[in-house]
GROMACS .gro file of C-alpha atoms in nm:
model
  228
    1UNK     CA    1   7.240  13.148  15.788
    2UNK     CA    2   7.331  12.952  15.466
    3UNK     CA    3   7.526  13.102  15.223
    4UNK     CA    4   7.394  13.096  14.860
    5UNK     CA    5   7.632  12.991  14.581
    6UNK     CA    6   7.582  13.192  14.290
    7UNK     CA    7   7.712  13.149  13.934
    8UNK     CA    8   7.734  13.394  13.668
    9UNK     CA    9   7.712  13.371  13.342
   10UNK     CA   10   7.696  13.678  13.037
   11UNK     CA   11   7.885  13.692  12.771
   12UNK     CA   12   7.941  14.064  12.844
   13UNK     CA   13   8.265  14.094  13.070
   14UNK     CA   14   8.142  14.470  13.168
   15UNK     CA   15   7.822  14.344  13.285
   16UNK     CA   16   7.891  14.036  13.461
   17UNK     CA   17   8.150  14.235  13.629
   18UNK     CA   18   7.853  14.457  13.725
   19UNK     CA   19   7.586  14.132  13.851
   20UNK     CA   20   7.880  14.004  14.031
   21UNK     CA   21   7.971  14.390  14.241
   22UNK     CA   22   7.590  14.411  14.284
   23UNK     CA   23   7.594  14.046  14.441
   24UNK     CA   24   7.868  14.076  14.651
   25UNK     CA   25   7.692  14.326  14.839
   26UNK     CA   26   7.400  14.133  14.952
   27UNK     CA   27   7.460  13.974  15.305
   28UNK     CA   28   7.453  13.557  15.254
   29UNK     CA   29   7.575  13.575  14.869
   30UNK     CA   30   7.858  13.425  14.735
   31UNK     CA   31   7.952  13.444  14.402
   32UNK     CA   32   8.162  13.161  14.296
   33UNK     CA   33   8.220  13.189  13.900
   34UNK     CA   34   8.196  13.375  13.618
   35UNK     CA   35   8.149  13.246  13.304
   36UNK     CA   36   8.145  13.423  12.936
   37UNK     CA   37   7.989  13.134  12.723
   38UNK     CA   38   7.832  12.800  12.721
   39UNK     CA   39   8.083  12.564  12.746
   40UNK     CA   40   8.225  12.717  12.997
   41UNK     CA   41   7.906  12.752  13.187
   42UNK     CA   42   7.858  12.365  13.185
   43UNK     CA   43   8.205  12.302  13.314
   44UNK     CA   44   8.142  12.536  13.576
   45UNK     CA   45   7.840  12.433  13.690
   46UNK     CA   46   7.959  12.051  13.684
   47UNK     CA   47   8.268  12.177  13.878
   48UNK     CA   48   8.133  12.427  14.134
   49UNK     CA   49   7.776  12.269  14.189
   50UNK     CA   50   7.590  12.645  14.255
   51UNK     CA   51   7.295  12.657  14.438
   52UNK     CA   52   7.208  12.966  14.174
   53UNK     CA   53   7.302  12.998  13.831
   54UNK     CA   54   7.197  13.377  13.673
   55UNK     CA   55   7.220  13.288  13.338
   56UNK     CA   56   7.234  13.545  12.992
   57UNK     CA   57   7.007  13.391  12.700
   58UNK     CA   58   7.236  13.511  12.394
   59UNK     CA   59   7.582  13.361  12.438
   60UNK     CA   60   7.867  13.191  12.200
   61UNK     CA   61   7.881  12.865  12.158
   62UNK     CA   62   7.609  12.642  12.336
   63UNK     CA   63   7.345  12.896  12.346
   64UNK     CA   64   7.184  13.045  12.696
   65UNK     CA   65   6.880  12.763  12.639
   66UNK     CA   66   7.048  12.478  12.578
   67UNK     CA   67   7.269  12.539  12.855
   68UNK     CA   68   6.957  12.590  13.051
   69UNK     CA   69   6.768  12.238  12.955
   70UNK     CA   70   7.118  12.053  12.979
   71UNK     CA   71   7.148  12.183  13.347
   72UNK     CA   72   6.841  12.154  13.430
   73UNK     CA   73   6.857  11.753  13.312
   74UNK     CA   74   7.214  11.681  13.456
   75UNK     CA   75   7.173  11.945  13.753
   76UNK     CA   76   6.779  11.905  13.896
   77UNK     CA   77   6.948  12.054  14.271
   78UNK     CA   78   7.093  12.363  14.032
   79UNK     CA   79   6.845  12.646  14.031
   80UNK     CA   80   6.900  12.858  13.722
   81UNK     CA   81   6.784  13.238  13.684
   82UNK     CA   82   6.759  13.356  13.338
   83UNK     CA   83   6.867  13.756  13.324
   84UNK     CA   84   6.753  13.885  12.962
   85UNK     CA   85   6.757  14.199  12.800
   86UNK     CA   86   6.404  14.109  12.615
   87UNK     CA   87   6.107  14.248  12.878
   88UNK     CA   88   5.822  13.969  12.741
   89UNK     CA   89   5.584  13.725  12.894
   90UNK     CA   90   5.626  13.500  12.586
   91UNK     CA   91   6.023  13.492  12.703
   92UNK     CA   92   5.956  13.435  13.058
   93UNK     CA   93   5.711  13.161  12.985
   94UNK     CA   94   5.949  13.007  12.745
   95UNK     CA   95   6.243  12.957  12.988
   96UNK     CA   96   6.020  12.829  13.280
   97UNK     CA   97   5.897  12.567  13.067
   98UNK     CA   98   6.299  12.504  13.001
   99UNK     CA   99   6.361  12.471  13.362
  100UNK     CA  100   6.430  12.831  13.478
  101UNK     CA  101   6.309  12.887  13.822
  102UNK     CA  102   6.322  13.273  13.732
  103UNK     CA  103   6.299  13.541  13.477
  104UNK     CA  104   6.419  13.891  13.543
  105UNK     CA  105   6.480  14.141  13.248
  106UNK     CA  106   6.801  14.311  13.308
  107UNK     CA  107   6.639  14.636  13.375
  108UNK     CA  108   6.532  14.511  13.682
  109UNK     CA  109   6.669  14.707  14.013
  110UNK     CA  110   6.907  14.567  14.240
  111UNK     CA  111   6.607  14.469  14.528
  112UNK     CA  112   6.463  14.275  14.283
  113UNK     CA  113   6.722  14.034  14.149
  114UNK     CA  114   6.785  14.003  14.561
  115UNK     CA  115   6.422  13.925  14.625
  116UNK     CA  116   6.404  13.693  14.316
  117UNK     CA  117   6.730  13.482  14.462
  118UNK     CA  118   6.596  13.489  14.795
  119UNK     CA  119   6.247  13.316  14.630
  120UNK     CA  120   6.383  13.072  14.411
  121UNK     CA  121   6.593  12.935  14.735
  122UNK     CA  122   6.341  12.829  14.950
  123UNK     CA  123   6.178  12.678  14.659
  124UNK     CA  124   5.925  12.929  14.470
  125UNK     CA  125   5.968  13.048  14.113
  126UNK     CA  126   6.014  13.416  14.051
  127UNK     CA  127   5.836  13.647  13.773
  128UNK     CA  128   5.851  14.004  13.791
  129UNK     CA  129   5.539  14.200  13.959
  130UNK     CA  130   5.395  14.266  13.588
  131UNK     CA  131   5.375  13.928  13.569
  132UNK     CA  132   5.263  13.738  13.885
  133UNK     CA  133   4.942  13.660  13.722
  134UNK     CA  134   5.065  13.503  13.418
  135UNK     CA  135   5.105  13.099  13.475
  136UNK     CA  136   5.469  13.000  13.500
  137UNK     CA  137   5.415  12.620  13.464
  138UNK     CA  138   5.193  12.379  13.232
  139UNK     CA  139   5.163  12.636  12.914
  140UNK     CA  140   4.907  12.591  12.684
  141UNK     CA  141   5.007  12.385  12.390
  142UNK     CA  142   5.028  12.673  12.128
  143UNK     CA  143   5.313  12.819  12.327
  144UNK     CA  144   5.581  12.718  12.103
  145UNK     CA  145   5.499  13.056  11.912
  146UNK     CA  146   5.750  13.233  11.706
  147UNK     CA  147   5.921  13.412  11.971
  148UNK     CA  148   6.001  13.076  12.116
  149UNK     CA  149   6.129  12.985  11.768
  150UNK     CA  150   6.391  13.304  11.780
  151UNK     CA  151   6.511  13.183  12.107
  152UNK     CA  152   6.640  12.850  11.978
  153UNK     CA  153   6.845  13.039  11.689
  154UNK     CA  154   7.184  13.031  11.759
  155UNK     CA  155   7.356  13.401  11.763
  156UNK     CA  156   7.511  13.332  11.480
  157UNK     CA  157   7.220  13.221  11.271
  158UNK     CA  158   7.057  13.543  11.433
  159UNK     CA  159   7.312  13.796  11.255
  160UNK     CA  160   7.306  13.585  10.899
  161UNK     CA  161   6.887  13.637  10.946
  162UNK     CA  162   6.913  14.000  11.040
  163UNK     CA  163   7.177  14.014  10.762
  164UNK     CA  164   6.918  13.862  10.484
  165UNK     CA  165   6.650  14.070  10.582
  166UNK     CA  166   6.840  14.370  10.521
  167UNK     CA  167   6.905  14.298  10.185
  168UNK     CA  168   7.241  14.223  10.170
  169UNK     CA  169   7.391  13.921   9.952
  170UNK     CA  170   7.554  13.592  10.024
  171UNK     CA  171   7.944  13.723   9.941
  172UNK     CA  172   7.834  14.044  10.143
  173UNK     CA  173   7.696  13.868  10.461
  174UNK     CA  174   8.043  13.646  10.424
  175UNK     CA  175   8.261  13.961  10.414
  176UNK     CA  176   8.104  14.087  10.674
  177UNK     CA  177   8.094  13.790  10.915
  178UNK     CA  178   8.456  13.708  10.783
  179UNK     CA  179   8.305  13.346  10.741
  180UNK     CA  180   8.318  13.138  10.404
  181UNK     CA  181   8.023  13.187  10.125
  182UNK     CA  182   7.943  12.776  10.157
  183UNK     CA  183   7.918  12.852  10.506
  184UNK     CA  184   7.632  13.146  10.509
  185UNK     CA  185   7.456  12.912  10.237
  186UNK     CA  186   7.448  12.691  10.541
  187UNK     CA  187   7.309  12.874  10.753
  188UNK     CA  188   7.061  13.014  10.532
  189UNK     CA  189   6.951  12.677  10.452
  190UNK     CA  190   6.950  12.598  10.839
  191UNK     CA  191   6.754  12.928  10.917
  192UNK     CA  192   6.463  12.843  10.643
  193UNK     CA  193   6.427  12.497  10.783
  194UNK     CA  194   6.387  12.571  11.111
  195UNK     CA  195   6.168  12.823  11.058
  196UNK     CA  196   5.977  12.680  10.821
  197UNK     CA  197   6.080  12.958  10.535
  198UNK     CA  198   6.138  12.881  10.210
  199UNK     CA  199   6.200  13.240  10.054
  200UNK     CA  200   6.414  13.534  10.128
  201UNK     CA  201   6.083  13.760  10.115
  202UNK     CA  202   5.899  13.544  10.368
  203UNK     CA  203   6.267  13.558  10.568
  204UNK     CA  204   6.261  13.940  10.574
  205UNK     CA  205   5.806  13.980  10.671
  206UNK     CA  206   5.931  13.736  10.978
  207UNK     CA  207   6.270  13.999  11.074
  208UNK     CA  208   6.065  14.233  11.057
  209UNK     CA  209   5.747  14.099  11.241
  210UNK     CA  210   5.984  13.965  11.518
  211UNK     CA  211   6.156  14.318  11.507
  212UNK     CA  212   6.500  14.230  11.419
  213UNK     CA  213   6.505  14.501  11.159
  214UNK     CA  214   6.228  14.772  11.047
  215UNK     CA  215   6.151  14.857  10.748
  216UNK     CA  216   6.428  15.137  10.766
  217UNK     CA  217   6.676  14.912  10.761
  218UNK     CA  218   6.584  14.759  10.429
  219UNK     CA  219   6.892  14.746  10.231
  220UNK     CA  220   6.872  14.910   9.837
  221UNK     CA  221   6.750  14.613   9.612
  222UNK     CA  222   7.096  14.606   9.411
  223UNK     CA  223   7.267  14.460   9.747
  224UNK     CA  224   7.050  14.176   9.729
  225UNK     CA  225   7.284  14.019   9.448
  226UNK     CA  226   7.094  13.626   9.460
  227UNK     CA  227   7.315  13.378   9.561
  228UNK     CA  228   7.646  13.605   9.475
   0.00000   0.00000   0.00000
């Protein structure tokens, strides 16, 4: 029987040293890599040629999507499993239009991520049981929804939204990033444009609607401090 090359990549040492004790036990897996971030996931991939790739959305660097569209477009005989913390159709449909052959949330039991390697091998996609019924290919137009939007924010931008939304000023997000002031204005700037947000309030309805923060988490008003 052929042996399936598998490549992991999390950012998360403790868990990919978890994916990769879980795959070893599974008779015709091999796991051939690890990697802990994007770059290194594209080097890998280029370098080992996987038949599998179990791939972590959130990463450093080159973020879990882009290294899923580059390898899809450079590496059409590499078939990539996305492993995600986030249990949503809107996700799942999001990285099959990408080029994932797969979705699993990483609650998912053992028997499943074996059964969903198993299917994407001899040429199937894989969706969890929940969502067998939702269509995996040829989305409707309107799919590019807000979720979708989230995805394509880098981590970074991610913790500078999170950060505005909870009230907390320019210097403050700085400090607390241990990154420059310029370089949070940046991002800011970055995060309204892609979003298509041109005011802190509008920033913080969207963290909350997308449930990076609740309304808990609002910091006092006298953090807020404008652009200081």
């Amino acid at each position: 029987m052929k042996i399936i090359r598998v490549l992991v990549i999390d950012d998360h040492t403790l868990i990919r040293a978890g994916i990769t004790a879980l795959l070893e036990r599974m008779e015709r897996i091999q796991v051939v890599g690890e990697a802990g971030d994007g770059d290194e996931a594209m080097r890998l991939i280029q370098e080992l040629s996987p038949d599998i790739v179990l791939l972590d959305l959130e990463m450093p660097g080159l973020s879990g999507l882009e290294v899923l569209r580059e390898t899809t477009a450079r590496f059409p005989a590499v078939k990539t499993i996305v492993l995600s913390v986030h249990d949503a159709e809107e996700y799942a449909q999001r990285v099959v239009q990408a080029g994932a052959v797969g979705y699993l949330p990483k609650s998912a039991a053992s028997t499943e991520l074996e059964r969903a390697i198993e299917q994407v091998v001899h040429g199937d996609h894989y969706l969890p049981a929940a969502r067998t019924q939702a269509p995996v290919v040829n989305s409707a137009p309107g799919m590019d929804t807000e979720t979708a939007i989230q995805l394509d924010l880098t981590p970074r931008q991610r913790e500078v939204l999170t950060l505005v939304a909870e009230g907390y000023s320019t210097r403050a997000i700085a400090r607390a990033l241990g990154i420059s002031v310029k370089t949070v204005e940046t991002h800011r700037a970055q995060l309204m444009d892609r979003l298509d947000i041109h005011d802190v309030a509008s920033l913080v309805r969207y963290a909350i609607k997308m449930k990076l923060i609740s309304l808990e988490q609002r910091a006092p008003a006298k953090k807020m401090g404008g652009r200081g």
